[in-house]
Short mmCIF file of C-alpha atoms in Angstrom, two decimals:
data_model
loop_
_atom_site.label_atom_id
_atom_site.label_comp_id
_atom_site.label_asym_id
_atom_site.label_seq_id
_atom_site.Cartn_x
_atom_site.Cartn_y
_atom_site.Cartn_z
CA UNK B 1 25.60 -20.20 -2.69
CA UNK B 2 22.35 -21.57 -3.50
CA UNK B 3 19.38 -19.43 -5.44
CA UNK B 4 17.64 -18.84 -2.25
CA UNK B 5 20.57 -17.52 -0.37
CA UNK B 6 21.44 -15.42 -3.23
CA UNK B 7 18.16 -13.83 -3.20
CA UNK B 8 18.40 -13.46 0.53
CA UNK B 9 21.60 -11.48 0.39
CA UNK B 10 20.13 -9.28 -2.41
CA UNK B 11 17.26 -8.70 0.08
CA UNK B 12 19.50 -7.66 2.74
CA UNK B 13 21.53 -5.34 0.50
CA UNK B 14 18.41 -3.58 -0.54
CA UNK B 15 17.18 -3.28 2.81
CA UNK B 16 20.55 -1.84 4.08
CA UNK B 17 20.41 0.64 1.05
CA UNK B 18 16.66 1.68 2.00
CA UNK B 19 17.58 2.10 5.60
CA UNK B 20 20.67 4.36 4.78
CA UNK B 21 18.44 6.53 2.45
CA UNK B 22 15.83 6.95 5.16
CA UNK B 23 17.99 7.50 8.20
CA UNK B 24 21.16 9.09 6.93
CA UNK B 25 21.83 12.77 6.32
CA UNK B 26 21.83 13.16 2.49
CA UNK B 27 24.74 14.63 0.74
CA UNK B 28 23.74 17.49 -1.82
CA UNK B 29 24.28 15.61 -5.09
CA UNK B 30 21.66 13.10 -3.83
CA UNK B 31 19.25 15.87 -2.84
CA UNK B 32 19.80 17.38 -6.28
CA UNK B 33 19.12 13.92 -8.06
CA UNK B 34 15.88 12.76 -6.02
CA UNK B 35 14.36 16.23 -5.40
CA UNK B 36 14.89 16.25 -1.85
CA UNK B 37 15.14 13.73 1.21
CA UNK B 38 11.68 14.88 2.45
CA UNK B 39 9.95 14.07 -1.07
CA UNK B 40 11.62 10.72 -1.24
CA UNK B 41 10.75 9.65 2.38
CA UNK B 42 7.27 10.96 2.11
CA UNK B 43 6.60 9.15 -1.11
CA UNK B 44 7.76 5.85 0.65
CA UNK B 45 5.68 6.64 3.73
CA UNK B 46 2.61 7.51 1.47
CA UNK B 47 3.25 4.18 -0.63
CA UNK B 48 3.22 2.09 2.54
CA UNK B 49 0.18 3.61 4.12
CA UNK B 50 -1.75 3.43 0.80
CA UNK B 51 -0.69 -0.22 0.52
CA UNK B 52 -2.45 -0.45 3.90
CA UNK B 53 -5.73 0.81 2.44
CA UNK B 54 -5.36 -1.34 -0.71
CA UNK B 55 -4.80 -4.45 1.32
CA UNK B 56 -8.15 -3.70 3.38
CA UNK B 57 -9.83 -3.69 0.03
CA UNK B 58 -8.05 -6.47 -1.60
CA UNK B 59 -8.16 -8.84 1.40
CA UNK B 60 -11.86 -9.12 0.90
CA UNK B 61 -11.61 -9.38 -2.68
CA UNK B 62 -9.09 -12.25 -2.56
CA UNK B 63 -11.33 -14.13 -0.22
CA UNK B 64 -14.15 -13.92 -2.55
CA UNK B 65 -12.45 -14.05 -5.86
CA UNK B 66 -9.19 -16.00 -5.00
CA UNK B 67 -10.59 -18.50 -2.65
CA UNK B 68 -14.27 -18.97 -3.50
CA UNK B 69 -13.72 -18.21 -7.21
CA UNK B 70 -16.71 -16.05 -7.17
CA UNK B 71 -16.03 -13.25 -9.93
CA UNK B 72 -17.55 -10.35 -7.92
CA UNK B 73 -16.68 -7.20 -9.92
CA UNK B 74 -19.06 -5.47 -7.81
CA UNK B 75 -16.44 -5.15 -4.95
CA UNK B 76 -15.82 -1.50 -5.66
CA UNK B 77 -19.25 -0.56 -5.28
CA UNK B 78 -19.18 -2.32 -1.84
CA UNK B 79 -16.38 -0.09 -1.12
CA UNK B 80 -18.17 3.09 -1.99
CA UNK B 81 -21.38 2.16 -0.48
CA UNK B 82 -19.52 1.31 2.96
CA UNK B 83 -17.93 4.89 2.70
CA UNK B 84 -21.21 6.54 2.13
CA UNK B 85 -22.95 4.47 5.00
CA UNK B 86 -19.98 5.48 7.21
CA UNK B 87 -20.26 9.01 6.21
CA UNK B 88 -24.08 9.32 6.80
CA UNK B 89 -23.62 7.43 10.38
CA UNK B 90 -20.69 9.46 11.41
CA UNK B 91 -22.47 12.81 10.42
CA UNK B 92 -25.80 11.94 12.07
CA UNK B 93 -24.25 10.61 15.46
CA UNK B 94 -20.92 12.21 15.78
CA UNK B 95 -19.30 9.06 16.40
CA UNK B 96 -16.64 7.85 14.12
CA UNK B 97 -16.08 4.41 15.32
CA UNK B 98 -19.80 3.82 14.96
CA UNK B 99 -19.57 4.84 11.37
CA UNK B 100 -16.83 2.41 10.81
CA UNK B 101 -18.85 -0.49 12.67
CA UNK B 102 -22.00 0.37 10.43
CA UNK B 103 -19.94 0.24 7.23
CA UNK B 104 -18.61 -3.05 8.17
CA UNK B 105 -21.90 -4.59 9.21
CA UNK B 106 -24.23 -3.33 6.68
CA UNK B 107 -21.80 -4.58 3.86
CA UNK B 108 -21.53 -7.72 5.50
CA UNK B 109 -25.18 -8.12 5.22
CA UNK B 110 -25.23 -7.06 1.71
CA UNK B 111 -22.54 -9.51 0.95
CA UNK B 112 -24.58 -12.35 2.47
CA UNK B 113 -27.63 -11.20 0.33
CA UNK B 114 -25.67 -11.28 -2.72
CA UNK B 115 -24.00 -14.61 -2.07
CA UNK B 116 -27.38 -16.45 -1.36
CA UNK B 117 -29.47 -14.80 -4.06
CA UNK B 118 -26.93 -14.34 -6.84
CA UNK B 119 -23.67 -16.32 -6.82
CA UNK B 120 -25.05 -19.37 -5.09
CA UNK B 121 -27.25 -19.60 -8.16
CA UNK B 122 -24.32 -19.18 -10.58
CA UNK B 123 -21.81 -21.36 -9.10
CA UNK B 124 -19.32 -22.62 -11.54
CA UNK B 125 -20.24 -20.10 -14.27
CA UNK B 126 -17.64 -17.65 -14.36
CA UNK B 127 -18.92 -15.53 -17.36
CA UNK B 128 -22.52 -15.31 -15.84
CA UNK B 129 -21.05 -14.13 -12.52
CA UNK B 130 -18.82 -11.49 -14.37
CA UNK B 131 -21.80 -9.99 -16.30
CA UNK B 132 -24.15 -10.01 -13.52
CA UNK B 133 -21.79 -8.57 -11.00
CA UNK B 134 -20.94 -5.65 -13.49
CA UNK B 135 -24.65 -5.05 -13.91
CA UNK B 136 -24.80 -4.92 -10.12
CA UNK B 137 -22.00 -2.31 -10.02
CA UNK B 138 -23.64 -0.14 -12.64
CA UNK B 139 -27.11 -0.31 -10.83
CA UNK B 140 -25.44 0.46 -7.51
CA UNK B 141 -23.41 3.53 -8.96
CA UNK B 142 -26.39 4.92 -10.27
CA UNK B 143 -28.49 4.46 -7.04
CA UNK B 144 -25.61 5.95 -4.87
CA UNK B 145 -25.42 8.89 -7.51
CA UNK B 146 -29.24 9.50 -7.03
CA UNK B 147 -29.11 9.47 -3.23
CA UNK B 148 -25.83 11.03 -2.54
CA UNK B 149 -25.31 13.30 -5.82
CA UNK B 150 -22.06 13.82 -7.39
CA UNK B 151 -20.37 15.85 -4.79
CA UNK B 152 -17.10 15.01 -2.84
CA UNK B 153 -17.53 14.06 0.78
CA UNK B 154 -15.00 13.85 3.72
CA UNK B 155 -15.68 11.53 6.68
CA UNK B 156 -14.71 13.51 9.86
CA UNK B 157 -12.33 11.75 12.14
CA UNK B 158 -12.13 12.11 15.84
CA UNK B 159 -9.77 14.41 17.59
CA UNK B 160 -7.64 11.84 18.94
CA UNK B 161 -6.61 10.68 15.51
CA UNK B 162 -5.87 14.25 14.21
CA UNK B 163 -2.42 15.78 14.32
CA UNK B 164 1.10 14.36 13.31
CA UNK B 165 3.83 12.36 14.56
CA UNK B 166 7.51 13.32 14.81
CA UNK B 167 9.53 10.51 13.13
CA UNK B 168 13.28 9.74 13.80
CA UNK B 169 13.97 10.81 10.22
CA UNK B 170 16.49 13.85 9.56
CA UNK B 171 15.12 15.72 6.35
CA UNK B 172 17.65 18.53 6.77
CA UNK B 173 20.24 20.24 8.86
CA UNK B 174 19.85 23.98 9.56
CA UNK B 175 22.83 26.41 9.61
CA UNK B 176 23.11 26.40 13.37
CA UNK B 177 23.38 22.57 13.13
CA UNK B 178 19.85 21.85 14.42
CA UNK B 179 18.20 18.87 12.89
CA UNK B 180 14.86 18.98 11.04
CA UNK B 181 12.77 15.90 11.59
CA UNK B 182 9.91 14.63 9.48
CA UNK B 183 6.37 14.86 10.75
CA UNK B 184 3.69 12.33 9.45
CA UNK B 185 -0.11 12.28 9.70
CA UNK B 186 -1.06 10.03 12.82
CA UNK B 187 -4.08 8.72 11.09
CA UNK B 188 -2.22 7.26 8.04
CA UNK B 189 -0.17 5.35 10.55
CA UNK B 190 -3.32 4.03 12.25
CA UNK B 191 -4.54 2.84 8.92
CA UNK B 192 -1.36 1.03 8.51
CA UNK B 193 -1.43 -0.67 11.88
CA UNK B 194 -5.13 -1.79 11.36
CA UNK B 195 -4.33 -3.13 7.88
CA UNK B 196 -1.50 -5.10 9.67
CA UNK B 197 -3.71 -6.46 12.53
CA UNK B 198 -6.53 -7.42 10.14
CA UNK B 199 -3.91 -9.21 7.83
CA UNK B 200 -2.52 -11.24 10.54
CA UNK B 201 -6.10 -12.15 11.91
CA UNK B 202 -7.02 -13.08 8.43
CA UNK B 203 -3.88 -15.37 7.81
CA UNK B 204 -4.50 -17.00 11.34
CA UNK B 205 -8.20 -17.74 10.75
CA UNK B 206 -7.42 -19.44 7.38
CA UNK B 207 -4.51 -21.42 8.44
CA UNK B 208 -4.90 -22.02 12.16
CA UNK B 209 -8.77 -22.49 12.76
CA UNK B 210 -11.20 -25.09 12.03
CA UNK B 211 -13.27 -22.50 10.01
CA UNK B 212 -10.24 -21.87 7.99
CA UNK B 213 -9.65 -25.49 7.41
CA UNK B 214 -13.37 -25.88 6.30
CA UNK B 215 -12.97 -22.89 3.80
CA UNK B 216 -9.80 -24.18 2.35
CA UNK B 217 -11.40 -27.79 1.96
CA UNK B 218 -14.53 -26.42 0.39
CA UNK B 219 -12.54 -24.61 -2.24
CA UNK B 220 -10.51 -27.80 -3.16
CA UNK B 221 -13.33 -30.33 -2.96
CA UNK B 222 -16.77 -29.05 -2.17
CA UNK B 223 -18.53 -32.36 -2.60
CA UNK B 224 -16.20 -34.12 -0.06
CA UNK B 225 -16.67 -31.44 2.44
CA UNK B 226 -20.37 -31.55 2.12
CA UNK B 227 -20.35 -35.38 2.38
CA UNK B 228 -18.52 -34.91 5.87
CA UNK B 229 -21.63 -33.06 7.10
CA UNK B 230 -20.42 -29.53 6.81
CA UNK B 231 -22.93 -26.98 5.52
CA UNK B 232 -20.99 -25.63 2.63
CA UNK B 233 -23.34 -22.91 1.55
CA UNK B 234 -23.08 -21.44 5.25
CA UNK B 235 -19.45 -21.53 5.22
CA UNK B 236 -19.28 -19.84 1.95
CA UNK B 237 -21.75 -17.00 2.94
CA UNK B 238 -19.72 -16.59 5.86
CA UNK B 239 -16.61 -15.82 3.62
CA UNK B 240 -18.59 -13.57 1.24
CA UNK B 241 -19.82 -11.65 4.35
CA UNK B 242 -16.36 -11.15 5.81
CA UNK B 243 -15.01 -10.01 2.36
CA UNK B 244 -17.83 -7.61 1.72
CA UNK B 245 -17.66 -6.32 5.29
CA UNK B 246 -13.91 -5.76 4.81
CA UNK B 247 -14.80 -3.76 1.69
CA UNK B 248 -17.16 -1.49 3.54
CA UNK B 249 -14.87 -1.16 6.49
CA UNK B 250 -12.12 0.11 3.98
CA UNK B 251 -14.60 2.50 2.41
CA UNK B 252 -15.02 4.15 5.84
CA UNK B 253 -11.30 4.17 6.64
CA UNK B 254 -10.44 5.41 2.95
CA UNK B 255 -13.15 8.01 2.96
CA UNK B 256 -11.70 9.40 6.13
CA UNK B 257 -8.20 9.52 4.80
CA UNK B 258 -9.02 10.63 1.26
CA UNK B 259 -12.50 11.30 0.09
CA UNK B 260 -15.87 9.78 -0.77
CA UNK B 261 -16.77 10.38 -4.40
CA UNK B 262 -18.47 8.90 -7.45
CA UNK B 263 -15.70 6.95 -9.48
CA UNK B 264 -13.85 5.73 -6.47
CA UNK B 265 -15.69 2.31 -6.81
CA UNK B 266 -13.96 1.69 -10.18
CA UNK B 267 -10.45 2.87 -8.84
CA UNK B 268 -10.56 0.35 -5.98
CA UNK B 269 -11.97 -2.36 -7.86
CA UNK B 270 -8.98 -2.10 -10.30
CA UNK B 271 -6.45 -1.66 -7.62
CA UNK B 272 -7.91 -4.89 -6.07
CA UNK B 273 -7.63 -6.68 -9.33
CA UNK B 274 -4.20 -5.75 -9.81
CA UNK B 275 -3.04 -6.71 -6.35
CA UNK B 276 -4.74 -10.00 -6.45
CA UNK B 277 -3.17 -10.88 -9.65
CA UNK B 278 0.33 -9.90 -8.51
CA UNK B 279 0.26 -11.22 -5.09
CA UNK B 280 -1.40 -14.46 -6.04
CA UNK B 281 -5.30 -15.50 -5.80
CA UNK B 282 -6.34 -16.64 -2.45
CA UNK B 283 -3.31 -15.83 -0.52
CA UNK B 284 -3.40 -13.11 2.29
CA UNK B 285 0.31 -12.80 2.31
CA UNK B 286 0.28 -12.50 -1.44
CA UNK B 287 -2.34 -9.64 -1.19
CA UNK B 288 -0.05 -7.80 1.50
CA UNK B 289 3.03 -8.07 -0.86
CA UNK B 290 1.02 -6.86 -3.92
CA UNK B 291 -0.51 -3.98 -2.16
CA UNK B 292 2.91 -2.87 -1.01
CA UNK B 293 4.31 -3.09 -4.48
CA UNK B 294 1.38 -1.28 -6.04
CA UNK B 295 1.11 1.37 -3.34
CA UNK B 296 4.88 2.09 -3.57
CA UNK B 297 4.83 2.35 -7.49
CA UNK B 298 1.77 4.82 -7.43
CA UNK B 299 3.38 7.25 -4.88
CA UNK B 300 6.81 6.92 -6.18
CA UNK B 301 5.64 7.52 -9.74
CA UNK B 302 3.42 10.52 -8.66
CA UNK B 303 6.65 12.12 -7.34
CA UNK B 304 9.25 11.23 -9.83
CA UNK B 305 7.19 10.18 -12.90
CA UNK B 306 3.86 12.00 -12.70
CA UNK B 307 3.11 11.74 -16.41
CA UNK B 308 3.87 8.13 -16.60
CA UNK B 309 3.22 7.14 -12.70
CA UNK B 310 0.22 4.89 -13.55
CA UNK B 311 2.19 2.91 -15.93
CA UNK B 312 4.44 1.60 -13.13
CA UNK B 313 1.38 -0.45 -11.68
CA UNK B 314 0.58 -2.07 -14.99
CA UNK B 315 4.39 -2.94 -15.56
CA UNK B 316 4.60 -4.58 -12.29
CA UNK B 317 1.46 -6.60 -13.25
CA UNK B 318 2.70 -7.65 -16.77
CA UNK B 319 6.18 -8.50 -15.56
CA UNK B 320 4.56 -10.67 -12.79
CA UNK B 321 2.24 -12.52 -15.25
CA UNK B 322 5.02 -13.11 -17.69
CA UNK B 323 7.40 -14.40 -14.88
CA UNK B 324 5.16 -16.00 -12.43
CA UNK B 325 1.63 -16.19 -13.94
CA UNK B 326 0.02 -17.70 -10.72
CA UNK B 327 1.09 -14.57 -8.82
CA UNK B 328 4.08 -14.08 -6.32
CA UNK B 329 2.57 -16.26 -3.64
CA UNK B 330 -0.04 -18.01 -5.74
CA UNK B 331 -0.22 -21.83 -6.28
CA UNK B 332 -0.34 -23.30 -9.96
CA UNK B 333 -3.73 -25.00 -10.47
#
């Protein structure tokens, strides 16, 4: 048996165990160990849907940081600004989808402005990019605090996204023999579906289109691509716009699922950094894997290790850097 076949067998066994834990009726001793089946399955689902939100933020970050090598530590501020813009547009118009579109469009424009007037002038200078982007994030945080104060806001979702789905997961059996099935918020499932669609779309764009070919070529050899007649600056501006727009989109989506408040910019910047480091710089597939690992670690830790739950995230990152420094799907350079 080859090493690849051995890992495949381990993966199948793990999938079988997880499937049994989710769909089987638990014996009493297992409920005693893992609190309850409802708590366990809810933690898994919450981790997967949180991973979808982390992926939406980190996919834009991996385009800007992983592919273009622009160290944009103001990415979390783009997320929070998009959330505030989505909140204002939704409240003033009453249309949630218009708020989502505004969050993406406005932040895409902000991304183009940042790329043209800041990062284009600092190409190849990682230290200056880091310092300038930190300065931008600090100024942006203070401006958002001045405009929206320090309160917590909730973006109102439309009625068709309210409610819950009944999943084919039995959490308990009543004394009369009737099964109790798990219910789960519809909106979180929609967020996960949106993350999957966007992830597949980004992967296809980067690997199956001419634009994606130019992006990858520009990263590897910018001078050769420019010599072939391609406007490299325009290509990179488009990539930065898409990355910043995805941060704004994630801000509206995340603000609808959770909340909009000062400090969320730092949280999602750290999450994006960890996801890209674990998954591999510049890899959409790696960002998805990293987001899944971090989302599950956070939610499982919150249920079973509430005091040390946040430590699991950094344990994953440290182990990844020790075993595979370029990330799970990253390429050694």
